Amino acid sequence: MKNILVTGGAGFIGSNFVHYLLAKYPDYRIVAYDKLTYAGRLENLKPAEGDPRFAFVRGDIADRAAVDAAIRQHQIDTLVNFAAETHVDRSILSSEPFVTNNVAGVTTLLEAAREFKLERFHHISTDEVYGQIPEPKRSREGDPFETRSPYSASKAAAEHFVFAYFVTYGVPVTITRGSNNIGPYHYPEKAVPLFTTNAIDNEPLPVYGDGRQMRDYQYVGDHCEGIDAVLHRGQLGEAYNIATGVETYNIDMARQILDILGKPHSLIKFVPDRAGHDRRYALDVSKAKALGWESRHTFSQALEQTVRWYVDNEWWWRPIKSGEFRAYYEKQYGARLAAAK
Ligand code: NAD
Ligand code: TYD
C-alpha cells in the first residue's frame, strides 16, 4: 500500500482522510479524485497544496476512462471510495443522482479495481443501511439491510456490488459503515453545520418532527482512524461498524450547539418532519474495536471542537451559504419554517 486514490477526496470526510493519511504516513502518495459536485470543494484540500506527496484529479467515478487514466498515471495500488451523493433530504427531492453516482459509479470503480488488480478496494458505507433500529438494539455487521430512504437504498445497493465483486472476481474489498460524522469542512446542509451556522447568524434551527430522533455523532478524525485500522488490519470481504456507540437526541444536539455559542434556545423551531425519517441508528462497534481501534472523542468534545471550527472559519462556510445553497434552503425549509412551531 503506497499510492492511494481517495475518490470523493474533496468532500467532507474524504478531505479529512487525505489530511489524516498525509500526516500519518510519510511514505504514502495520495491522489484525491473528485467530480467537484456542489459538495466537493477544493478549499477543503488547501492544507495539502504544495505537498509533493499529494495530487488532485478532477473526475467522475462513473467515467471509466478517467478513472483508468488516474490509476495508470499515479500507479495506484489502493482505492478508498468516499464519492457519493450524501444528503438524505436531497435524495427525497430527487433520487436519480443517487443511483448514478452511488451505485453505477461504484460498479465502475469496482471494474477498474478488478482490471488493474488493485491491492485493496475500501468502500465507505453508512449505518443507514441497517434502517431504523428500535431501542435497545444495536446493529451488528451480519444484520440485514432494511433501508428506507433513497440515499440509504443507494448505499446498500453499492455494498451489494462490493461484496459481489469480492465473491465473484476476488477483488480484495473491505467496507466500513460509519455513523454520522461531525467536524471541519462539513457542508452546511447537514444538521450539525446547518444548526451551528444558523445559530451564529441568529437564524432559526429547523428541528424535524419532535426532535426525538437519535444519531451517533462521531468526530470525523475518529472515523478516519477507524477506516485506517480496517484498511491496514481488516479482513478481506468484511464490513466493520465505526461509531462512538453512544446516541444523542437531535433536540439535545441542537440545545448543546446553542449553549456552546451562548444563544437562546428560542432559536429552535420544530418544523414538519422529513418523509420516512429514521428514528434511531445504533451500532455495535466491537468488531472494529477488536482491531485495536477506539473512538476517542465523546459527543460533547466532538461537538465543542466542531462548533469552534465554524466560529473560526467563516471564510469557508459564508460563501457556500450565499451561493447555490440559498435556492436549496428555500426549497427545503421555506414552507417548513412558515409552518414552524
Ligand atoms: P460529501 O457530500 O461532503 O462529499 C462527497 C464527495 O463526493 C464530494 O466531494 C463530491 O464532489 C464527490 N462526488 C460525488 N459524486 C461523485 C462522482 N460521481 N465522482 C467523483 N466524485 C464524486 O460527503 P461526506 O459526508 O464526506 O461522505 C463521504 C462518504 O461517507 C459517502 O460515501 C457517505 O455515504 C459516507 N458516509 C458519510 C457519513 C456522514 O456523516 N457524512 C456517515 C457515514 C458514511
Ligand atoms: P443529517 O445531518 O441530514 O444526517 P442523516 O439524515 O444522514 O442522519 O441529519 C441528522 C439528523 O438531524 C437526522 O435525524 C435529521 C435531523 N435534521 C433536522 O432535524 N433538521 C434538519 O434541518 C436536518 C438537515 C436534519
Tab-separated table of N, CA and C in Angstrom, residues 1-76:
chain	number	residue	atom	x	y	z
A	1	MET	N	0.848	-1.200	0.000
A	1	MET	CA	0.000	0.000	0.000
A	1	MET	C	0.878	1.242	0.000
A	2	LYS	N	0.831	1.987	-1.114
A	2	LYS	CA	1.759	3.110	-1.214
A	2	LYS	C	1.114	4.289	-1.926
A	3	ASN	N	0.422	3.981	-3.025
A	3	ASN	CA	-0.193	5.043	-3.828
A	3	ASN	C	-1.709	4.902	-3.746
A	4	ILE	N	-2.321	5.834	-3.012
A	4	ILE	CA	-3.733	5.666	-2.665
A	4	ILE	C	-4.612	6.675	-3.406
A	5	LEU	N	-5.618	6.162	-4.093
A	5	LEU	CA	-6.599	7.034	-4.751
A	5	LEU	C	-7.770	7.208	-3.786
A	6	VAL	N	-8.005	8.453	-3.374
A	6	VAL	CA	-9.111	8.743	-2.467
A	6	VAL	C	-10.215	9.391	-3.298
A	7	THR	N	-11.201	8.583	-3.691
A	7	THR	CA	-12.283	9.135	-4.510
A	7	THR	C	-13.292	9.826	-3.594
A	8	GLY	N	-13.795	10.986	-4.067
A	8	GLY	CA	-14.611	11.829	-3.188
A	8	GLY	C	-13.729	12.575	-2.194
A	9	GLY	N	-12.456	12.744	-2.566
A	9	GLY	CA	-11.457	13.324	-1.662
A	9	GLY	C	-11.597	14.815	-1.421
A	10	ALA	N	-12.484	15.489	-2.162
A	10	ALA	CA	-12.692	16.925	-1.900
A	10	ALA	C	-13.944	17.170	-1.059
A	11	GLY	N	-14.597	16.096	-0.634
A	11	GLY	CA	-15.782	16.251	0.218
A	11	GLY	C	-15.392	16.339	1.683
A	12	PHE	N	-16.366	16.243	2.530
A	12	PHE	CA	-16.145	16.410	3.982
A	12	PHE	C	-15.209	15.329	4.548
A	13	ILE	N	-15.644	14.080	4.550
A	13	ILE	CA	-14.823	13.053	5.205
A	13	ILE	C	-13.597	12.730	4.357
A	14	GLY	N	-13.781	12.703	3.030
A	14	GLY	CA	-12.666	12.380	2.134
A	14	GLY	C	-11.496	13.337	2.329
A	15	SER	N	-11.765	14.639	2.435
A	15	SER	CA	-10.664	15.606	2.588
A	15	SER	C	-10.008	15.432	3.965
A	16	ASN	N	-10.814	15.191	4.982
A	16	ASN	CA	-10.222	14.928	6.306
A	16	ASN	C	-9.329	13.683	6.257
A	17	PHE	N	-9.762	12.695	5.467
A	17	PHE	CA	-8.968	11.456	5.370
A	17	PHE	C	-7.655	11.707	4.618
A	18	VAL	N	-7.700	12.535	3.589
A	18	VAL	CA	-6.471	12.900	2.861
A	18	VAL	C	-5.467	13.537	3.834
A	19	HIS	N	-5.938	14.500	4.629
A	19	HIS	CA	-5.023	15.179	5.571
A	19	HIS	C	-4.503	14.196	6.627
A	20	TYR	N	-5.391	13.314	7.029
A	20	TYR	CA	-5.012	12.305	8.027
A	20	TYR	C	-3.887	11.402	7.478
A	21	LEU	N	-4.063	10.903	6.250
A	21	LEU	CA	-3.056	9.998	5.670
A	21	LEU	C	-1.717	10.707	5.478
A	22	LEU	N	-1.767	11.956	4.974
A	22	LEU	CA	-0.514	12.687	4.727
A	22	LEU	C	0.247	12.898	6.034
A	23	ALA	N	-0.499	13.160	7.101
A	23	ALA	CA	0.157	13.394	8.401
A	23	ALA	C	0.700	12.095	8.981
A	24	LYS	N	-0.007	10.993	8.778
A	24	LYS	CA	0.380	9.751	9.470
A	24	LYS	C	1.406	8.912	8.702
A	25	TYR	N	1.339	8.956	7.365
A	25	TYR	CA	2.191	8.047	6.579
A	25	TYR	C	3.107	8.839	5.637
A	26	PRO	N	4.334	9.159	6.093
A	26	PRO	CA	5.239	9.999	5.289
A	26	PRO	C	5.586	9.388	3.930
A	27	ASP	N	5.497	8.054	3.804
A	27	ASP	CA	5.919	7.443	2.534
A	27	ASP	C	4.755	7.102	1.602
A	28	TYR	N	3.532	7.523	1.946
A	28	TYR	CA	2.404	7.276	1.031
A	28	TYR	C	2.249	8.444	0.063
A	29	ARG	N	1.780	8.132	-1.128
A	29	ARG	CA	1.383	9.200	-2.066
A	29	ARG	C	-0.132	9.151	-2.196
A	30	ILE	N	-0.750	10.318	-2.084
A	30	ILE	CA	-2.211	10.381	-2.026
A	30	ILE	C	-2.733	11.188	-3.217
A	31	VAL	N	-3.675	10.599	-3.951
A	31	VAL	CA	-4.330	11.314	-5.045
A	31	VAL	C	-5.811	11.455	-4.707
A	32	ALA	N	-6.272	12.694	-4.589
A	32	ALA	CA	-7.703	12.926	-4.374
A	32	ALA	C	-8.357	13.024	-5.743
A	33	TYR	N	-9.407	12.238	-5.943
A	33	TYR	CA	-10.107	12.199	-7.239
A	33	TYR	C	-11.552	12.601	-6.951
A	34	ASP	N	-12.019	13.662	-7.604
A	34	ASP	CA	-13.343	14.167	-7.230
A	34	ASP	C	-13.976	14.917	-8.400
A	35	LYS	N	-15.274	14.729	-8.542
A	35	LYS	CA	-16.031	15.399	-9.614
A	35	LYS	C	-16.286	16.871	-9.283
A	36	LEU	N	-16.151	17.232	-8.031
A	36	LEU	CA	-16.479	18.575	-7.543
A	36	LEU	C	-17.941	18.914	-7.821
A	37	THR	N	-18.825	18.154	-7.229
A	37	THR	CA	-20.248	18.495	-7.226
A	37	THR	C	-20.399	19.684	-6.290
A	38	TYR	N	-21.637	20.076	-6.017
A	38	TYR	CA	-21.863	21.200	-5.088
A	38	TYR	C	-21.170	20.943	-3.737
A	39	ALA	N	-21.018	19.649	-3.373
A	39	ALA	CA	-20.463	19.313	-2.053
A	39	ALA	C	-18.942	19.173	-2.071
A	40	GLY	N	-18.349	19.062	-3.244
A	40	GLY	CA	-16.904	18.890	-3.348
A	40	GLY	C	-16.244	20.250	-3.466
A	41	ARG	N	-15.248	20.518	-2.608
A	41	ARG	CA	-14.675	21.861	-2.582
A	41	ARG	C	-13.158	21.784	-2.484
A	42	LEU	N	-12.500	22.465	-3.414
A	42	LEU	CA	-11.035	22.438	-3.405
A	42	LEU	C	-10.461	23.094	-2.150
A	43	GLU	N	-11.227	24.045	-1.581
A	43	GLU	CA	-10.756	24.689	-0.335
A	43	GLU	C	-10.469	23.650	0.748
A	44	ASN	N	-11.230	22.536	0.709
A	44	ASN	CA	-11.046	21.504	1.740
A	44	ASN	C	-9.660	20.877	1.664
A	45	LEU	N	-9.038	20.991	0.488
A	45	LEU	CA	-7.735	20.350	0.280
A	45	LEU	C	-6.574	21.339	0.381
A	46	LYS	N	-6.882	22.594	0.698
A	46	LYS	CA	-5.865	23.648	0.785
A	46	LYS	C	-4.654	23.245	1.633
A	47	PRO	N	-4.860	22.640	2.817
A	47	PRO	CA	-3.685	22.301	3.628
A	47	PRO	C	-2.722	21.320	2.942
A	48	ALA	N	-3.193	20.614	1.906
A	48	ALA	CA	-2.318	19.639	1.230
A	48	ALA	C	-1.616	20.248	0.020
A	49	GLU	N	-2.064	21.455	-0.373
A	49	GLU	CA	-1.491	22.110	-1.552
A	49	GLU	C	0.022	22.250	-1.413
A	50	GLY	N	0.741	21.929	-2.472
A	50	GLY	CA	2.196	22.105	-2.437
A	50	GLY	C	2.936	20.919	-1.853
A	51	ASP	N	2.226	19.973	-1.253
A	51	ASP	CA	2.880	18.764	-0.727
A	51	ASP	C	3.212	17.851	-1.908
A	52	PRO	N	4.493	17.528	-2.112
A	52	PRO	CA	4.863	16.719	-3.280
A	52	PRO	C	4.255	15.313	-3.255
A	53	ARG	N	3.760	14.889	-2.097
A	53	ARG	CA	3.154	13.542	-1.997
A	53	ARG	C	1.675	13.567	-2.339
A	54	PHE	N	1.155	14.764	-2.722
A	54	PHE	CA	-0.283	14.903	-2.951
A	54	PHE	C	-0.587	15.403	-4.358
A	55	ALA	N	-1.656	14.860	-4.955
A	55	ALA	CA	-2.132	15.382	-6.243
A	55	ALA	C	-3.650	15.373	-6.248
A	56	PHE	N	-4.227	16.285	-7.047
A	56	PHE	CA	-5.680	16.300	-7.209
A	56	PHE	C	-6.032	16.040	-8.666
A	57	VAL	N	-7.037	15.185	-8.885
A	57	VAL	CA	-7.537	14.941	-10.238
A	57	VAL	C	-9.028	15.196	-10.232
A	58	ARG	N	-9.478	16.068	-11.157
A	58	ARG	CA	-10.924	16.256	-11.253
A	58	ARG	C	-11.500	15.191	-12.173
A	59	GLY	N	-12.430	14.394	-11.676
A	59	GLY	CA	-13.017	13.345	-12.499
A	59	GLY	C	-14.211	12.710	-11.822
A	60	ASP	N	-14.987	11.988	-12.630
A	60	ASP	CA	-16.220	11.339	-12.185
A	60	ASP	C	-15.920	9.850	-11.962
A	61	ILE	N	-16.384	9.287	-10.859
A	61	ILE	CA	-16.128	7.847	-10.640
A	61	ILE	C	-16.891	6.984	-11.649
A	62	ALA	N	-17.921	7.569	-12.271
A	62	ALA	CA	-18.681	6.805	-13.270
A	62	ALA	C	-18.050	6.883	-14.660
A	63	ASP	N	-16.945	7.620	-14.793
A	63	ASP	CA	-16.260	7.790	-16.085
A	63	ASP	C	-15.057	6.838	-16.114
A	64	ARG	N	-15.252	5.698	-16.730
A	64	ARG	CA	-14.240	4.640	-16.663
A	64	ARG	C	-12.892	5.079	-17.230
A	65	ALA	N	-12.926	5.817	-18.346
A	65	ALA	CA	-11.656	6.227	-18.966
A	65	ALA	C	-10.878	7.154	-18.035
A	66	ALA	N	-11.597	8.052	-17.375
A	66	ALA	CA	-10.926	8.992	-16.458
A	66	ALA	C	-10.383	8.258	-15.231
A	67	VAL	N	-11.132	7.293	-14.724
A	67	VAL	CA	-10.668	6.514	-13.565
A	67	VAL	C	-9.404	5.738	-13.956
A	68	ASP	N	-9.452	5.071	-15.110
A	68	ASP	CA	-8.294	4.289	-15.581
A	68	ASP	C	-7.057	5.180	-15.728
A	69	ALA	N	-7.278	6.365	-16.308
A	69	ALA	CA	-6.138	7.270	-16.540
A	69	ALA	C	-5.502	7.662	-15.213
A	70	ALA	N	-6.331	7.949	-14.213
A	70	ALA	CA	-5.789	8.356	-12.900
A	70	ALA	C	-5.019	7.191	-12.269
A	71	ILE	N	-5.566	5.990	-12.377
A	71	ILE	CA	-4.898	4.822	-11.773
A	71	ILE	C	-3.549	4.575	-12.447
A	72	ARG	N	-3.574	4.679	-13.785
A	72	ARG	CA	-2.336	4.435	-14.554
A	72	ARG	C	-1.285	5.505	-14.245
A	73	GLN	N	-1.723	6.762	-14.374
A	73	GLN	CA	-0.764	7.870	-14.234
A	73	GLN	C	-0.097	7.874	-12.854
A	74	HIS	N	-0.857	7.540	-11.840
A	74	HIS	CA	-0.319	7.644	-10.471
A	74	HIS	C	0.053	6.283	-9.877
A	75	GLN	N	0.042	5.250	-10.712
A	75	GLN	CA	0.424	3.894	-10.270
A	75	GLN	C	-0.287	3.502	-8.970
A	76	ILE	N	-1.599	3.681	-9.015
A	76	ILE	CA	-2.422	3.449	-7.827
A	76	ILE	C	-2.459	1.961	-7.487
